C-alpha atoms as a printed R data frame, in Angstrom:
    type eleno elety resid chain resno       x       y       z
1   ATOM     1    CA   MET     A     1  30.336  28.985  32.200
2   ATOM     2    CA   SER     A     2  28.789  31.718  30.149
3   ATOM     3    CA   GLU     A     3  25.157  31.714  28.995
4   ATOM     4    CA   GLU     A     4  26.332  31.442  25.353
5   ATOM     5    CA   GLN     A     5  28.104  28.147  26.000
6   ATOM     6    CA   ASP     A     6  25.453  26.543  28.170
7   ATOM     7    CA   PRO     A     7  23.916  23.660  26.114
8   ATOM     8    CA   LEU     A     8  20.722  23.822  28.117
9   ATOM     9    CA   ARG     A     9  20.106  27.362  26.923
10  ATOM    10    CA   GLU     A    10  20.713  26.519  23.273
11  ATOM    11    CA   ALA     A    11  17.851  26.548  20.881
12  ATOM    12    CA   ALA     A    12  16.919  22.998  20.140
13  ATOM    13    CA   ALA     A    13  17.109  22.172  16.409
14  ATOM    14    CA   PRO     A    14  13.890  20.868  14.952
15  ATOM    15    CA   ILE     A    15  13.690  17.096  14.693
16  ATOM    16    CA   VAL     A    16  12.319  15.751  11.486
17  ATOM    17    CA   ALA     A    17  10.797  12.351  11.811
18  ATOM    18    CA   GLU     A    18  10.019  10.624   8.594
19  ATOM    19    CA   PRO     A    19   7.478   7.713   8.712
20  ATOM    20    CA   ALA     A    20   9.263   4.352   8.075
21  ATOM    21    CA   PRO     A    21   7.352   1.382   6.656
22  ATOM    22    CA   ASP     A    22   7.390  -1.866   8.705
23  ATOM    23    CA   LEU     A    23  10.132  -4.034   7.351
24  ATOM    24    CA   GLN     A    24   8.259  -7.337   7.835
25  ATOM    25    CA   LEU     A    25   5.286  -5.943   5.948
26  ATOM    26    CA   GLN     A    26   7.543  -4.715   3.133
27  ATOM    27    CA   MET     A    27   9.051  -8.224   2.883
28  ATOM    28    CA   LEU     A    28   5.579  -9.761   2.867
29  ATOM    29    CA   VAL     A    29   4.519  -7.424   0.053
30  ATOM    30    CA   ARG     A    30   7.669  -8.223  -1.906
31  ATOM    31    CA   LEU     A    31   7.041 -12.074  -1.453
32  ATOM    32    CA   VAL     A    32   3.434 -11.710  -2.719
33  ATOM    33    CA   GLY     A    33   4.841  -9.654  -5.577
34  ATOM    34    CA   GLN     A    34   6.774 -12.580  -6.830
35  ATOM    35    CA   ASP     A    35   3.502 -14.498  -7.864
36  ATOM    36    CA   PRO     A    36   0.798 -12.421  -9.746
37  ATOM    37    CA   GLN     A    37  -1.783 -15.073  -8.862
38  ATOM    38    CA   ALA     A    38  -1.027 -14.958  -5.088
39  ATOM    39    CA   ALA     A    39  -3.522 -13.387  -2.622
40  ATOM    40    CA   LEU     A    40  -3.397 -13.235   1.172
41  ATOM    41    CA   PRO     A    41  -6.150 -12.042   3.393
42  ATOM    42    CA   ILE     A    42  -4.810  -9.123   5.507
43  ATOM    43    CA   THR     A    43  -6.002  -6.536   7.955
44  ATOM    44    CA   LEU     A    44  -4.365  -3.111   8.200
45  ATOM    45    CA   ILE     A    45  -4.715  -0.210  10.639
46  ATOM    46    CA   ILE     A    46  -4.613   3.107   8.791
47  ATOM    47    CA   GLY     A    47  -5.461   6.433  10.272
48  ATOM    48    CA   GLY     A    48  -7.283   4.825  13.221
49  ATOM    49    CA   GLY     A    49  -9.459   2.682  11.081
50  ATOM    50    CA   LEU     A    50  -9.447  -0.898   9.770
51  ATOM    51    CA   LEU     A    51  -8.959  -1.949   6.277
52  ATOM    52    CA   HIS     A    52  -9.071  -5.598   5.191
53  ATOM    53    CA   GLY     A    53  -8.881  -7.406   1.975
54  ATOM    54    CA   ASP     A    54  -6.628  -9.633  -0.130
55  ATOM    55    CA   LEU     A    55  -3.047  -8.616  -0.457
56  ATOM    56    CA   ILE     A    56  -2.062  -8.912  -4.084
57  ATOM    57    CA   SER     A    57   0.924  -8.061  -6.254
58  ATOM    58    CA   HIS     A    58   1.441  -4.722  -8.071
59  ATOM    59    CA   LYS     A    59   1.111  -6.590 -11.393
60  ATOM    60    CA   ALA     A    60  -2.216  -8.160 -10.394
61  ATOM    61    CA   TRP     A    61  -3.449  -4.783  -9.176
62  ATOM    62    CA   THR     A    62  -2.306  -3.103 -12.436
63  ATOM    63    CA   THR     A    63  -4.054  -5.726 -14.579
64  ATOM    64    CA   ASP     A    64  -7.348  -5.451 -12.571
65  ATOM    65    CA   TRP     A    65  -7.106  -1.692 -12.642
66  ATOM    66    CA   ALA     A    66  -6.603  -1.615 -16.357
67  ATOM    67    CA   GLN     A    67  -9.641  -3.930 -16.802
68  ATOM    68    CA   SER     A    68 -11.723  -1.693 -14.631
69  ATOM    69    CA   LEU     A    69 -10.653   1.417 -16.542
70  ATOM    70    CA   ARG     A    70 -11.936  -0.292 -19.801
71  ATOM    71    CA   GLY     A    71 -15.342  -0.265 -18.296
72  ATOM    72    CA   VAL     A    72 -15.409   3.448 -17.851
73  ATOM    73    CA   ASP     A    73 -18.001   5.186 -20.287
74  ATOM    74    CA   GLY     A    74 -18.296   8.751 -21.433
75  ATOM    75    CA   PRO     A    75 -16.267  11.301 -23.237
76  ATOM    76    CA   GLY     A    76 -12.529  10.674 -22.949
77  ATOM    77    CA   ALA     A    77 -12.948   7.107 -21.780
78  ATOM    78    CA   GLN     A    78 -10.686   5.934 -24.589
79  ATOM    79    CA   LEU     A    79  -7.908   7.985 -23.008
80  ATOM    80    CA   LEU     A    80  -7.824   5.651 -20.062
81  ATOM    81    CA   GLU     A    81  -7.115   2.442 -22.141
82  ATOM    82    CA   ARG     A    82  -3.236   2.692 -21.779
83  ATOM    83    CA   PHE     A    83  -3.192   4.796 -18.618
84  ATOM    84    CA   PRO     A    84  -1.933   2.013 -16.200
85  ATOM    85    CA   GLU     A    85   0.903   1.183 -18.535
86  ATOM    86    CA   GLN     A    86   1.786   4.884 -19.001
87  ATOM    87    CA   VAL     A    87   1.895   5.343 -15.299
88  ATOM    88    CA   ASP     A    88   4.226   2.435 -14.772
89  ATOM    89    CA   GLN     A    89   6.550   3.658 -17.508
90  ATOM    90    CA   ALA     A    90   6.600   7.244 -16.148
91  ATOM    91    CA   VAL     A    91   7.456   5.933 -12.613
92  ATOM    92    CA   ALA     A    92  10.193   3.697 -14.003
93  ATOM    93    CA   GLU     A    93  11.685   6.557 -15.931
94  ATOM    94    CA   LYS     A    94  11.572   8.846 -12.973
95  ATOM    95    CA   GLN     A    95  12.991   6.466 -10.438
96  ATOM    96    CA   GLY     A    96  15.038   4.380 -12.767
97  ATOM    97    CA   ARG     A    97  14.452   0.667 -13.022
98  ATOM    98    CA   PRO     A    98  13.854  -0.768  -9.553
99  ATOM    99    CA   ALA     A    99  16.726  -3.131  -8.453
100 ATOM   100    CA   PRO     A   100  15.586  -6.472  -7.335
101 ATOM   101    CA   GLN     A   101  16.667  -5.820  -3.776
102 ATOM   102    CA   ARG     A   102  14.572  -2.712  -3.410
103 ATOM   103    CA   LEU     A   103  11.778  -2.981  -0.945
104 ATOM   104    CA   PRO     A   104   8.262  -1.934  -2.051
105 ATOM   105    CA   GLN     A   105   6.829   1.409  -0.874
106 ATOM   106    CA   TRP     A   106   3.171   0.605  -1.870
107 ATOM   107    CA   ILE     A   107   0.697  -2.069  -0.968
108 ATOM   108    CA   HIS     A   108  -2.165  -3.286  -3.097
109 ATOM   109    CA   LEU     A   109  -5.498  -4.940  -2.026
110 ATOM   110    CA   ARG     A   110  -8.329  -6.526  -3.843
111 ATOM   111    CA   ASP     A   111 -11.861  -6.615  -2.339
112 ATOM   112    CA   ALA     A   112 -10.838  -4.112   0.372
113 ATOM   113    CA   THR     A   113 -13.223  -3.123   3.076
114 ATOM   114    CA   SER     A   114 -12.663  -0.009   5.161
115 ATOM   115    CA   VAL     A   115 -14.234   0.330   8.597
116 ATOM   116    CA   VAL     A   116 -13.919   3.798  10.247
117 ATOM   117    CA   GLY     A   117 -15.942   4.893  13.251
118 ATOM   118    CA   ALA     A   118 -19.682   4.387  13.553
119 ATOM   119    CA   GLY     A   119 -20.191   4.590   9.772
120 ATOM   120    CA   GLY     A   120 -20.938   1.444   7.737
121 ATOM   121    CA   PRO     A   121 -18.122  -0.274   5.900
122 ATOM   122    CA   VAL     A   122 -16.896   0.924   2.497
123 ATOM   123    CA   VAL     A   123 -16.128  -1.727  -0.062
124 ATOM   124    CA   MET     A   124 -13.551  -1.068  -2.815
125 ATOM   125    CA   PRO     A   125 -12.722  -3.577  -5.517
126 ATOM   126    CA   LEU     A   126  -9.125  -2.304  -5.657
127 ATOM   127    CA   TRP     A   127  -7.098  -0.239  -3.237
128 ATOM   128    CA   ARG     A   128  -3.535   1.114  -3.212
129 ATOM   129    CA   GLY     A   129  -1.803   2.747  -0.305
130 ATOM   130    CA   ARG     A   130   1.609   3.835   0.926
131 ATOM   131    CA   LEU     A   131   3.233   1.371   3.388
132 ATOM   132    CA   THR     A   132   4.366   4.266   5.530
133 ATOM   133    CA   ASP     A   133   0.709   5.147   6.253
134 ATOM   134    CA   ILE     A   134   0.063   1.700   7.956
135 ATOM   135    CA   SER     A   135   0.540   1.685  11.651
136 ATOM   136    CA   GLY     A   136  -0.324  -1.943  12.242
137 ATOM   137    CA   TRP     A   137  -1.230  -5.154  10.451
138 ATOM   138    CA   SER     A   138  -2.340  -8.778  10.721
139 ATOM   139    CA   LEU     A   139  -2.725 -11.652   8.522
140 ATOM   140    CA   GLY     A   140  -6.246 -12.655   8.064
141 ATOM   141    CA   ARG     A   141  -9.521 -10.813   8.380
142 ATOM   142    CA   PRO     A   142 -11.491  -9.716  11.448
143 ATOM   143    CA   ASP     A   143 -13.884 -12.273  12.820
144 ATOM   144    CA   GLY     A   144 -17.216 -12.189  10.943
145 ATOM   145    CA   SER     A   145 -15.920 -10.159   7.929
146 ATOM   146    CA   PRO     A   146 -17.024 -11.167   4.399
147 ATOM   147    CA   GLY     A   147 -14.655 -13.530   2.700
148 ATOM   148    CA   GLU     A   148 -13.345 -15.043   5.942
149 ATOM   149    CA   ALA     A   149 -12.515 -18.722   5.814
150 ATOM   150    CA   GLY     A   150 -15.030 -21.005   7.573
151 ATOM   151    CA   ASP     A   151 -12.498 -22.405  10.001
152 ATOM   152    CA   ASP     A   152 -12.856 -21.441  13.690
153 ATOM   153    CA   HIS     A   153  -9.624 -22.131  15.604
154 ATOM   154    CA   ARG     A   154 -10.776 -20.843  19.046
């Protein structure tokens, strides 16, 4: 066998690995998306840190986001009034109307708390992130976190 035909000597093609979201988490996000009033406590692992809060629908997040933008003061604040709706319209036009079977690519939390390293927690009223960036998740919040139900099932 010549050196040119030896598969062990061929240059390896680069392998491109695209992150894939967790199918079960996508299904949970889609389920919560069916009810704009629904909210489930959830803990996520992102970039080595913890993030916990209430999983909410995209519609609930957009409504809360629009309301928070109305509270912005200063020059140009009036430009933000319709911004959430304009973003949704632009995304819909770019991607086409999402089919009902399409799984979500984004996750939305209300009252999110980020805990990374030795620093103190960072609290965010609203948070949006890509499902592909989540490496682990659990329903509920860590023991002792604010907003945790008083039940102790140990």
